CSV table of C-alpha atoms in Angstrom, one decimal:
chain,number,residue,atom,x,y,z
O,1,MET,CA,7.7,114.2,100.6
O,2,THR,CA,8.8,114.3,97.0
O,3,ASN,CA,12.3,114.1,95.5
O,4,ALA,CA,11.3,116.3,92.5
O,5,LEU,CA,12.8,119.8,92.2
O,6,ASP,CA,10.3,122.7,91.7
O,7,PRO,CA,10.6,123.7,88.0
O,8,GLN,CA,10.8,127.4,89.0
O,9,ILE,CA,13.9,126.7,91.1
O,10,ALA,CA,15.5,124.8,88.2
O,11,ASP,CA,14.7,127.7,85.9
O,12,ALA,CA,16.2,130.2,88.3
O,13,ILE,CA,19.4,128.1,88.5
O,14,ARG,CA,19.7,127.9,84.8
O,15,ALA,CA,19.2,131.7,84.5
O,16,SER,CA,21.9,132.2,87.2
O,17,PHE,CA,24.3,129.9,85.4
O,18,ALA,CA,23.7,131.9,82.2
O,19,ARG,CA,24.7,135.1,84.0
O,20,GLN,CA,28.1,133.5,85.0
O,21,HIS,CA,30.1,134.7,82.0
O,22,ALA,CA,33.1,132.9,83.4
O,23,MET,CA,31.3,129.6,82.7
O,24,ALA,CA,30.6,130.6,79.1
O,25,LEU,CA,34.3,131.6,78.8
O,26,ILE,CA,35.4,128.1,79.6
O,27,ARG,CA,32.6,126.5,77.6
O,28,ALA,CA,31.0,124.9,80.7
O,29,GLU,CA,27.4,123.6,80.7
O,30,LEU,CA,24.9,122.7,83.5
O,31,PRO,CA,22.9,119.7,82.1
O,32,VAL,CA,21.9,118.2,85.5
O,33,ILE,CA,19.9,119.9,88.2
O,34,GLY,CA,18.1,117.9,90.9
O,35,PRO,CA,17.3,118.3,94.6
O,36,GLY,CA,20.7,118.8,96.3
O,37,LEU,CA,22.6,117.9,93.2
O,38,THR,CA,24.0,119.5,90.1
O,39,GLU,CA,26.5,118.6,87.4
O,40,ILE,CA,28.7,121.0,85.4
O,41,HIS,CA,30.2,119.5,82.2
O,42,LEU,CA,33.4,121.0,80.7
O,43,PRO,CA,34.9,119.9,77.4
O,44,HIS,CA,38.7,119.4,77.5
O,45,TRP,CA,40.0,122.0,75.1
O,46,GLU,CA,43.3,123.9,74.6
O,47,GLY,CA,41.9,127.1,76.2
O,48,VAL,CA,41.6,125.4,79.7
O,49,GLU,CA,44.9,123.5,79.7
O,50,GLN,CA,48.0,124.2,81.7
O,51,GLN,CA,51.5,123.7,80.4
O,52,HIS,CA,51.4,119.8,80.7
O,53,GLY,CA,48.1,119.5,78.7
O,54,PHE,CA,46.0,118.8,81.8
O,55,VAL,CA,42.9,121.0,82.6
O,56,HIS,CA,44.3,123.7,84.8
O,57,GLY,CA,43.7,123.3,88.6
O,58,GLY,CA,42.1,126.7,88.8
O,59,VAL,CA,39.5,125.7,86.2
O,60,VAL,CA,38.9,122.4,88.1
O,61,GLY,CA,38.3,124.5,91.2
O,62,MET,CA,36.0,126.9,89.3
O,63,ILE,CA,33.6,124.1,88.1
O,64,ALA,CA,33.7,122.4,91.5
O,65,ASP,CA,32.8,125.6,93.3
O,66,SER,CA,29.9,126.3,90.9
O,67,ALA,CA,28.5,122.8,90.9
O,68,ALA,CA,28.4,122.6,94.7
O,69,GLY,CA,27.1,126.1,94.9
O,70,TYR,CA,24.2,125.4,92.5
O,71,ALA,CA,23.5,122.2,94.4
O,72,ALA,CA,23.1,124.4,97.5
O,73,MET,CA,20.8,126.8,95.5
O,74,THR,CA,18.4,123.9,95.0
O,75,MET,CA,17.8,124.0,98.7
O,76,VAL,CA,17.0,127.6,99.3
O,77,PRO,CA,13.7,129.4,99.1
O,78,GLN,CA,12.9,131.7,96.1
O,79,GLY,CA,14.1,135.2,96.7
O,80,ALA,CA,17.3,134.0,98.4
O,81,SER,CA,20.7,133.6,96.8
O,82,VAL,CA,23.9,131.8,97.7
O,83,LEU,CA,27.5,132.8,98.1
O,84,THR,CA,30.6,130.7,98.7
O,85,VAL,CA,32.2,131.4,102.1
O,86,GLU,CA,35.1,128.9,101.8
O,87,TYR,CA,36.2,125.7,100.1
O,88,LYS,CA,39.0,123.2,100.3
O,89,ILE,CA,39.9,121.2,97.3
O,90,ASN,CA,42.2,118.3,96.8
O,91,LEU,CA,43.5,117.6,93.3
O,92,VAL,CA,44.0,113.9,93.5
O,93,ALA,CA,44.9,113.1,89.9
O,94,PRO,CA,45.6,115.1,86.7
O,95,ALA,CA,42.5,116.4,85.1
O,96,VAL,CA,42.5,114.5,81.8
O,97,GLY,CA,39.9,113.0,79.4
O,98,SER,CA,37.6,114.3,76.7
O,99,LYS,CA,35.6,116.2,79.3
O,100,LEU,CA,35.3,116.9,83.0
O,101,ILE,CA,32.2,116.4,85.1
O,102,ALA,CA,31.9,118.4,88.4
O,103,ARG,CA,29.2,116.7,90.5
O,104,GLY,CA,28.0,118.9,93.4
O,105,THR,CA,25.9,117.6,96.3
O,106,VAL,CA,24.5,119.0,99.5
O,107,LEU,CA,25.9,117.3,102.7
O,108,ARG,CA,24.0,119.4,105.2
O,109,PRO,CA,21.4,122.0,104.4
O,110,GLY,CA,20.7,124.9,106.8
O,111,ARG,CA,18.9,128.2,107.0
O,112,THR,CA,22.1,130.3,107.0
O,113,LEU,CA,24.9,127.9,106.0
O,114,ILE,CA,24.9,124.9,103.7
O,115,LEU,CA,27.7,122.3,103.6
O,116,THR,CA,28.4,120.9,100.2
O,117,LYS,CA,30.9,118.7,98.4
O,118,ALA,CA,31.9,118.4,94.8
O,119,GLU,CA,33.8,115.6,93.0
O,120,VAL,CA,35.4,116.3,89.6
O,121,PHE,CA,35.9,113.4,87.2
O,122,GLY,CA,37.8,113.2,84.0
O,123,ILE,CA,35.9,111.2,81.4
O,124,ASP,CA,37.9,109.0,79.1
O,125,ALA,CA,36.3,106.4,76.8
O,126,GLY,CA,33.1,106.7,78.9
O,127,ARG,CA,34.8,105.9,82.2
O,128,GLU,CA,35.0,108.3,85.1
O,129,LYS,CA,38.3,108.9,86.9
O,130,LEU,CA,38.3,111.0,90.0
O,131,CYS,CA,40.6,114.0,89.8
O,132,ALA,CA,39.4,116.4,92.5
O,133,VAL,CA,37.4,116.4,95.8
O,134,MET,CA,36.1,119.6,97.3
O,135,GLN,CA,34.3,120.5,100.5
O,136,GLN,CA,32.6,123.9,100.7
O,137,THR,CA,30.6,126.2,102.9
O,138,ILE,CA,27.8,128.2,101.3
O,139,MET,CA,26.1,131.3,102.9
O,140,VAL,CA,22.4,131.7,102.2
O,141,MET,CA,21.5,135.4,101.5
O,142,HIS,CA,17.8,135.7,102.3
O,143,GLY,CA,16.0,138.5,100.4
O,144,LYS,CA,19.1,139.2,98.2
O,145,ASP,CA,18.6,138.6,94.5
O,146,GLU,CA,21.4,138.2,92.1
O,147,LYS,CA,22.2,141.1,89.8
């Protein structure tokens, strides 16, 4: 068994991310894709801040949801897509730093449902500070391509 991700799956995930216009709107990037793991990086800029200067909790949830969802997508066969069924997020500290990293991982893969988690870190002077933890259930849609 190998830990390498099929390059076609990685390409499909990059293409899917490019179709998520909301990610472009907030300037998010997807630089890390591996088996059961993805990272979304988000620069901290005025357009994603709330009234106290922190990255808005809705934006934190948005990148956590997508990071964990794409981690799940690394586990499904070609021709299938994924959709979030539910998630629970805890905002454990203000989202501050020069950028945020949402690290999504698969906790339990399945044919129909995949359990994932995401941790979101604020990066300040190269140091990670945990600001959110999310657990998520993903539904696998076999034979259903994205638009």
